[in-house]
Amino acid sequence: MTKDWRETLFVWDGILSYVEKEEKENENGNDGGGGKEDASAEKSEDLKFKWQGTWVGCDFADASKVPTPVRGAFDKFVSSENAFEVEGTATKGTADDTKEEKDCAKNVGGEISSLYRISMTGGSGYDLGEGSDKKTHKDDTHDMYLFSPTLRWTGNLRDQVQNMVLAVGENEFGAFISVGWLRIGNRVTVGRRYLDEGDERAKWDIEDLRKAVFDKIATVEEDGHVELVIPPWQCVAMNADVGQVFKRQKVAKE
């Protein structure tokens, strides 16, 4: 084990699936025969998703040393004693064309405000502990942003950006940031880094995370094609040492 548990990168790997909404008749006096406004309201609530799988701890302060976990040939999930099952409703934002871009030099992935966001605070939560000490915990906030316009693996191996997944959140152990991607079978694999309360990244919003990650993992070819480092958490923004993050940013600016 590492001296500081925050030097462990927690890799979550599981299947993202759509949860069918149960029809609720007679709720609030509604017998299911509402007008167009009622139908629209219900439709906006239909995009409920479940993310289920396992997580493993990788004891590396340097995120570039953490590989993608390997599953057995016939296993649905990565072998681990710790499982998770979280749920949330997806909402799609609308890009603000009048908003000034923070990094007009390389706005890879487009506007964060136009992406799907899933607030993954529902479900049973995630396991933590061993043996009789194992307990289920939940995140207080967990906002996952998917770059896929369909919330599914696109199958487009050339446009890797469309399969990116970023997240920010907080729970009883502190704030965290996550970076990963959608894979074949609609498998979402992300690396989660917990942050000390004095870490400047604990104050980041999703746009700050996007910029810090893509600035390091994205290479734009002459034809406009964007090549990404995979797994995408292998960047300085996901290292445990916050000093390395901002030191390199300062050098790059100079």
CSV table of C-alpha atoms in Angstrom, one decimal:
chain,number,residue,atom,x,y,z
A,1,MET,CA,0.0,0.0,0.0
A,2,THR,CA,1.1,3.6,-0.6
A,3,LYS,CA,1.9,5.9,2.3
A,4,ASP,CA,-0.9,8.3,1.1
A,5,TRP,CA,-4.0,6.5,0.0
A,6,ARG,CA,-4.6,9.3,-2.5
A,7,GLU,CA,-1.6,8.0,-4.4
A,8,THR,CA,-3.9,5.1,-5.4
A,9,LEU,CA,-5.7,5.6,-8.7
A,10,PHE,CA,-9.1,3.8,-8.5
A,11,VAL,CA,-10.1,2.3,-11.9
A,12,TRP,CA,-13.8,1.7,-12.3
A,13,ASP,CA,-14.8,-0.6,-15.2
A,14,GLY,CA,-18.4,-1.6,-16.0
A,15,ILE,CA,-21.3,-1.6,-18.4
A,16,LEU,CA,-23.4,1.5,-19.0
A,17,SER,CA,-27.0,0.5,-19.8
A,18,TYR,CA,-30.3,2.1,-20.2
A,19,VAL,CA,-32.9,1.6,-17.4
A,20,GLU,CA,-36.5,1.3,-18.6
A,21,LYS,CA,-38.7,3.7,-16.9
A,22,GLU,CA,-41.7,2.2,-15.1
A,23,GLU,CA,-45.0,3.9,-16.1
A,24,LYS,CA,-46.6,5.4,-13.1
A,25,GLU,CA,-50.3,5.8,-13.5
A,26,ASN,CA,-52.6,7.7,-11.2
A,27,GLU,CA,-49.6,9.6,-9.7
A,28,ASN,CA,-50.7,13.0,-8.5
A,29,GLY,CA,-54.2,12.3,-10.0
A,30,ASN,CA,-52.7,11.6,-13.5
A,31,ASP,CA,-54.3,8.6,-15.2
A,32,GLY,CA,-51.8,8.6,-18.0
A,33,GLY,CA,-53.9,10.7,-20.3
A,34,GLY,CA,-52.1,13.9,-19.9
A,35,GLY,CA,-51.6,16.5,-22.6
A,36,LYS,CA,-48.5,17.3,-24.7
A,37,GLU,CA,-46.8,19.1,-21.8
A,38,ASP,CA,-47.1,16.1,-19.6
A,39,ALA,CA,-45.7,13.8,-22.3
A,40,SER,CA,-42.7,16.1,-22.9
A,41,ALA,CA,-42.0,16.2,-19.2
A,42,GLU,CA,-42.0,12.4,-18.9
A,43,LYS,CA,-39.9,12.1,-22.0
A,44,SER,CA,-37.2,14.3,-20.5
A,45,GLU,CA,-37.0,11.9,-17.5
A,46,ASP,CA,-36.7,8.7,-19.6
A,47,LEU,CA,-32.9,8.8,-20.0
A,48,LYS,CA,-32.0,6.9,-16.9
A,49,PHE,CA,-28.9,4.9,-16.9
A,50,LYS,CA,-27.2,2.2,-14.8
A,51,TRP,CA,-23.4,1.7,-14.6
A,52,GLN,CA,-22.5,-1.6,-13.1
A,53,GLY,CA,-19.1,-3.3,-12.7
A,54,THR,CA,-16.1,-3.6,-10.4
A,55,TRP,CA,-13.2,-1.3,-9.3
A,56,VAL,CA,-9.6,-2.0,-8.6
A,57,GLY,CA,-7.0,0.2,-6.8
A,58,CYS,CA,-3.7,0.8,-8.6
A,59,ASP,CA,-1.0,2.1,-6.3
A,60,PHE,CA,0.7,4.6,-8.6
A,61,ALA,CA,1.1,8.3,-7.9
A,62,ASP,CA,2.1,8.6,-11.5
A,63,ALA,CA,-1.1,8.0,-13.5
A,64,SER,CA,0.9,7.2,-16.7
A,65,LYS,CA,2.0,3.9,-15.1
A,66,VAL,CA,-1.6,2.7,-14.7
A,67,PRO,CA,-2.6,0.3,-17.5
A,68,THR,CA,-6.1,-0.7,-18.5
A,69,PRO,CA,-7.3,-3.5,-16.2
A,70,VAL,CA,-7.5,-6.8,-18.0
A,71,ARG,CA,-10.6,-9.0,-17.8
A,72,GLY,CA,-10.6,-12.8,-18.1
A,73,ALA,CA,-11.7,-14.1,-21.6
A,74,PHE,CA,-15.1,-15.2,-20.3
A,75,ASP,CA,-15.5,-12.6,-17.5
A,76,LYS,CA,-18.1,-9.8,-17.7
A,77,PHE,CA,-16.2,-7.6,-15.2
A,78,VAL,CA,-12.6,-7.2,-14.1
A,79,SER,CA,-11.8,-9.6,-11.3
A,80,SER,CA,-12.2,-7.7,-8.0
A,81,GLU,CA,-13.8,-8.1,-4.5
A,82,ASN,CA,-15.2,-4.6,-4.9
A,83,ALA,CA,-18.3,-4.0,-7.0
A,84,PHE,CA,-20.4,-0.9,-7.8
A,85,GLU,CA,-23.8,-0.2,-9.2
A,86,VAL,CA,-24.8,3.4,-9.7
A,87,GLU,CA,-27.6,5.1,-11.5
A,88,GLY,CA,-28.4,8.5,-12.8
A,89,THR,CA,-30.5,10.5,-15.2
A,90,ALA,CA,-28.9,11.9,-18.3
A,91,THR,CA,-29.5,15.5,-19.4
A,92,LYS,CA,-28.2,17.1,-22.6
A,93,GLY,CA,-26.9,20.6,-22.4
A,94,THR,CA,-27.0,23.3,-25.1
A,95,ALA,CA,-23.8,25.0,-26.2
A,96,ASP,CA,-23.6,28.8,-25.6
A,97,ASP,CA,-22.2,30.2,-28.8
A,98,THR,CA,-21.6,33.6,-27.1
A,99,LYS,CA,-19.4,32.1,-24.4
A,100,GLU,CA,-15.8,32.9,-24.6
A,101,GLU,CA,-13.6,29.8,-24.9
A,102,LYS,CA,-11.0,29.3,-22.2
A,103,ASP,CA,-8.6,27.7,-24.7
A,104,CYS,CA,-9.4,28.8,-28.2
A,105,ALA,CA,-6.0,27.3,-29.4
A,106,LYS,CA,-7.3,23.8,-28.8
A,107,ASN,CA,-10.9,23.3,-27.9
A,108,VAL,CA,-10.8,19.6,-28.4
A,109,GLY,CA,-14.2,17.9,-27.9
A,110,GLY,CA,-16.2,21.1,-28.3
A,111,GLU,CA,-18.3,22.8,-25.7
A,112,ILE,CA,-18.7,20.9,-22.4
A,113,SER,CA,-22.1,22.6,-22.1
A,114,SER,CA,-23.4,20.7,-25.1
A,115,LEU,CA,-22.6,17.2,-23.7
A,116,TYR,CA,-24.7,14.7,-21.9
A,117,ARG,CA,-24.3,14.8,-18.2
A,118,ILE,CA,-25.3,11.9,-16.0
A,119,SER,CA,-25.6,12.6,-12.2
A,120,MET,CA,-24.5,9.1,-10.9
A,121,THR,CA,-25.7,9.4,-7.3
A,122,GLY,CA,-28.5,6.8,-7.4
A,123,GLY,CA,-28.2,3.0,-7.2
A,124,SER,CA,-26.8,0.9,-4.4
A,125,GLY,CA,-23.3,2.6,-4.5
A,126,TYR,CA,-19.9,1.0,-4.3
A,127,ASP,CA,-18.2,-1.5,-2.1
A,128,LEU,CA,-15.3,-0.6,0.2
A,129,GLY,CA,-13.4,-2.6,2.8
A,130,GLU,CA,-12.5,-6.3,3.2
A,131,GLY,CA,-14.4,-9.2,4.8
A,132,SER,CA,-16.8,-8.2,7.6
A,133,ASP,CA,-15.6,-4.6,7.3
A,134,LYS,CA,-16.9,-4.2,3.8
A,135,LYS,CA,-19.6,-1.6,3.5
A,136,THR,CA,-21.5,0.1,0.7
A,137,HIS,CA,-20.8,3.8,0.1
A,138,LYS,CA,-22.4,6.5,-2.1
A,139,ASP,CA,-21.1,9.6,-3.7
A,140,ASP,CA,-22.6,12.9,-2.6
A,141,THR,CA,-22.1,14.3,-6.1
A,142,HIS,CA,-20.9,12.5,-9.2
A,143,ASP,CA,-21.4,14.3,-12.5
A,144,MET,CA,-20.3,12.2,-15.5
A,145,TYR,CA,-19.9,13.8,-18.9
A,146,LEU,CA,-20.0,11.7,-22.0
A,147,PHE,CA,-18.8,13.0,-25.4
A,148,SER,CA,-20.7,10.4,-27.3
A,149,PRO,CA,-23.8,12.0,-29.0
A,150,THR,CA,-25.8,8.8,-28.5
A,151,LEU,CA,-24.5,7.8,-25.0
A,152,ARG,CA,-23.2,4.7,-26.6
A,153,TRP,CA,-19.8,3.5,-28.0
A,154,THR,CA,-19.7,5.0,-31.4
A,155,GLY,CA,-17.6,2.3,-33.1
A,156,ASN,CA,-15.7,5.1,-34.8
A,157,LEU,CA,-12.1,4.3,-34.0
A,158,ARG,CA,-10.8,7.3,-35.9
A,159,ASP,CA,-12.7,9.8,-33.8
A,160,GLN,CA,-11.6,8.8,-30.3
A,161,VAL,CA,-12.8,12.0,-28.8
A,162,GLN,CA,-16.5,10.9,-29.1
A,163,ASN,CA,-15.8,8.1,-26.7
A,164,MET,CA,-14.3,10.2,-24.0
A,165,VAL,CA,-15.8,10.3,-20.5
A,166,LEU,CA,-14.9,12.9,-17.8
A,167,ALA,CA,-16.3,13.3,-14.3
A,168,VAL,CA,-16.1,15.4,-11.2
A,169,GLY,CA,-17.6,14.6,-7.8
A,170,GLU,CA,-17.3,14.5,-4.0
A,171,ASN,CA,-18.0,12.1,-1.2
A,172,GLU,CA,-17.1,11.4,2.4
A,173,PHE,CA,-13.4,10.9,1.4
A,174,GLY,CA,-13.1,14.2,-0.5
A,175,ALA,CA,-13.3,15.6,-4.0
A,176,PHE,CA,-12.4,13.5,-7.0
A,177,ILE,CA,-11.8,13.8,-10.7
A,178,SER,CA,-12.2,10.9,-13.2
A,179,VAL,CA,-11.0,10.4,-16.8
A,180,GLY,CA,-11.8,7.5,-19.1
A,181,TRP,CA,-13.6,6.3,-22.2
A,182,LEU,CA,-16.4,4.3,-23.7
A,183,ARG,CA,-15.4,1.0,-25.1
A,184,ILE,CA,-16.9,-1.8,-27.2
A,185,GLY,CA,-20.0,-3.2,-25.5
A,186,ASN,CA,-20.8,0.2,-24.0
A,187,ARG,CA,-18.2,-0.5,-21.3
A,188,VAL,CA,-17.1,2.6,-19.4
A,189,THR,CA,-13.6,2.5,-17.9
A,190,VAL,CA,-12.4,5.5,-15.9
A,191,GLY,CA,-9.6,6.3,-13.5
A,192,ARG,CA,-10.6,8.1,-10.4
A,193,ARG,CA,-8.2,10.3,-8.4
A,194,TYR,CA,-9.1,11.6,-5.0
A,195,LEU,CA,-7.8,15.1,-4.1
A,196,ASP,CA,-6.6,16.7,-0.9
A,197,GLU,CA,-8.7,19.6,0.2
A,198,GLY,CA,-5.7,21.9,-0.4
A,199,ASP,CA,-5.3,20.6,-4.0
A,200,GLU,CA,-6.3,23.2,-6.5
A,201,ARG,CA,-7.9,20.6,-8.7
A,202,ALA,CA,-10.5,20.1,-6.0
A,203,LYS,CA,-12.0,23.4,-7.2
A,204,TRP,CA,-11.9,22.5,-10.9
A,205,ASP,CA,-15.1,22.4,-12.8
A,206,ILE,CA,-15.6,20.0,-15.8
A,207,GLU,CA,-14.2,22.6,-18.3
A,208,ASP,CA,-11.0,22.9,-16.2
A,209,LEU,CA,-10.6,19.1,-16.3
A,210,ARG,CA,-11.3,18.9,-20.0
A,211,LYS,CA,-8.7,21.5,-20.8
A,212,ALA,CA,-6.0,20.0,-18.5
A,213,VAL,CA,-6.6,16.5,-19.9
A,214,PHE,CA,-6.9,17.2,-23.6
A,215,ASP,CA,-3.9,19.6,-23.5
A,216,LYS,CA,-1.8,16.6,-22.6
A,217,ILE,CA,-3.3,13.5,-24.3
A,218,ALA,CA,-4.5,15.0,-27.6
A,219,THR,CA,-2.5,15.4,-30.8
A,220,VAL,CA,-4.2,17.2,-33.7
A,221,GLU,CA,-3.0,15.9,-37.1
A,222,GLU,CA,-2.7,18.1,-40.2
A,223,ASP,CA,-6.0,16.7,-41.5
A,224,GLY,CA,-7.8,17.7,-38.3
A,225,HIS,CA,-7.9,14.1,-36.9
A,226,VAL,CA,-7.3,14.0,-33.2
A,227,GLU,CA,-5.2,11.2,-31.7
A,228,LEU,CA,-5.5,10.5,-28.0
A,229,VAL,CA,-3.4,8.7,-25.4
A,230,ILE,CA,-5.3,5.5,-24.3
A,231,PRO,CA,-6.1,5.0,-21.5
A,232,PRO,CA,-6.7,8.7,-21.3
A,233,TRP,CA,-6.0,8.9,-17.5
A,234,GLN,CA,-2.3,8.6,-18.4
A,235,CYS,CA,-1.6,12.3,-18.1
A,236,VAL,CA,-0.1,14.6,-15.6
A,237,ALA,CA,-3.5,16.1,-14.6
A,238,MET,CA,-4.3,12.7,-13.0
A,239,ASN,CA,-1.1,12.4,-11.0
A,240,ALA,CA,-1.3,12.4,-7.2
A,241,ASP,CA,1.3,15.2,-6.9
A,242,VAL,CA,-0.5,18.4,-7.6
A,243,GLY,CA,2.8,20.2,-7.8
A,244,GLN,CA,3.7,18.3,-10.9
A,245,VAL,CA,0.5,19.4,-12.6
A,246,PHE,CA,0.9,23.1,-12.2
A,247,LYS,CA,4.7,23.1,-12.6
A,248,ARG,CA,4.4,21.6,-16.0
A,249,GLN,CA,1.6,24.0,-16.9
A,250,LYS,CA,3.8,26.9,-16.0
A,251,VAL,CA,6.7,25.5,-18.0
A,252,ALA,CA,4.5,25.0,-21.0
A,253,LYS,CA,3.2,28.6,-20.9
A,254,GLU,CA,6.8,30.0,-20.7
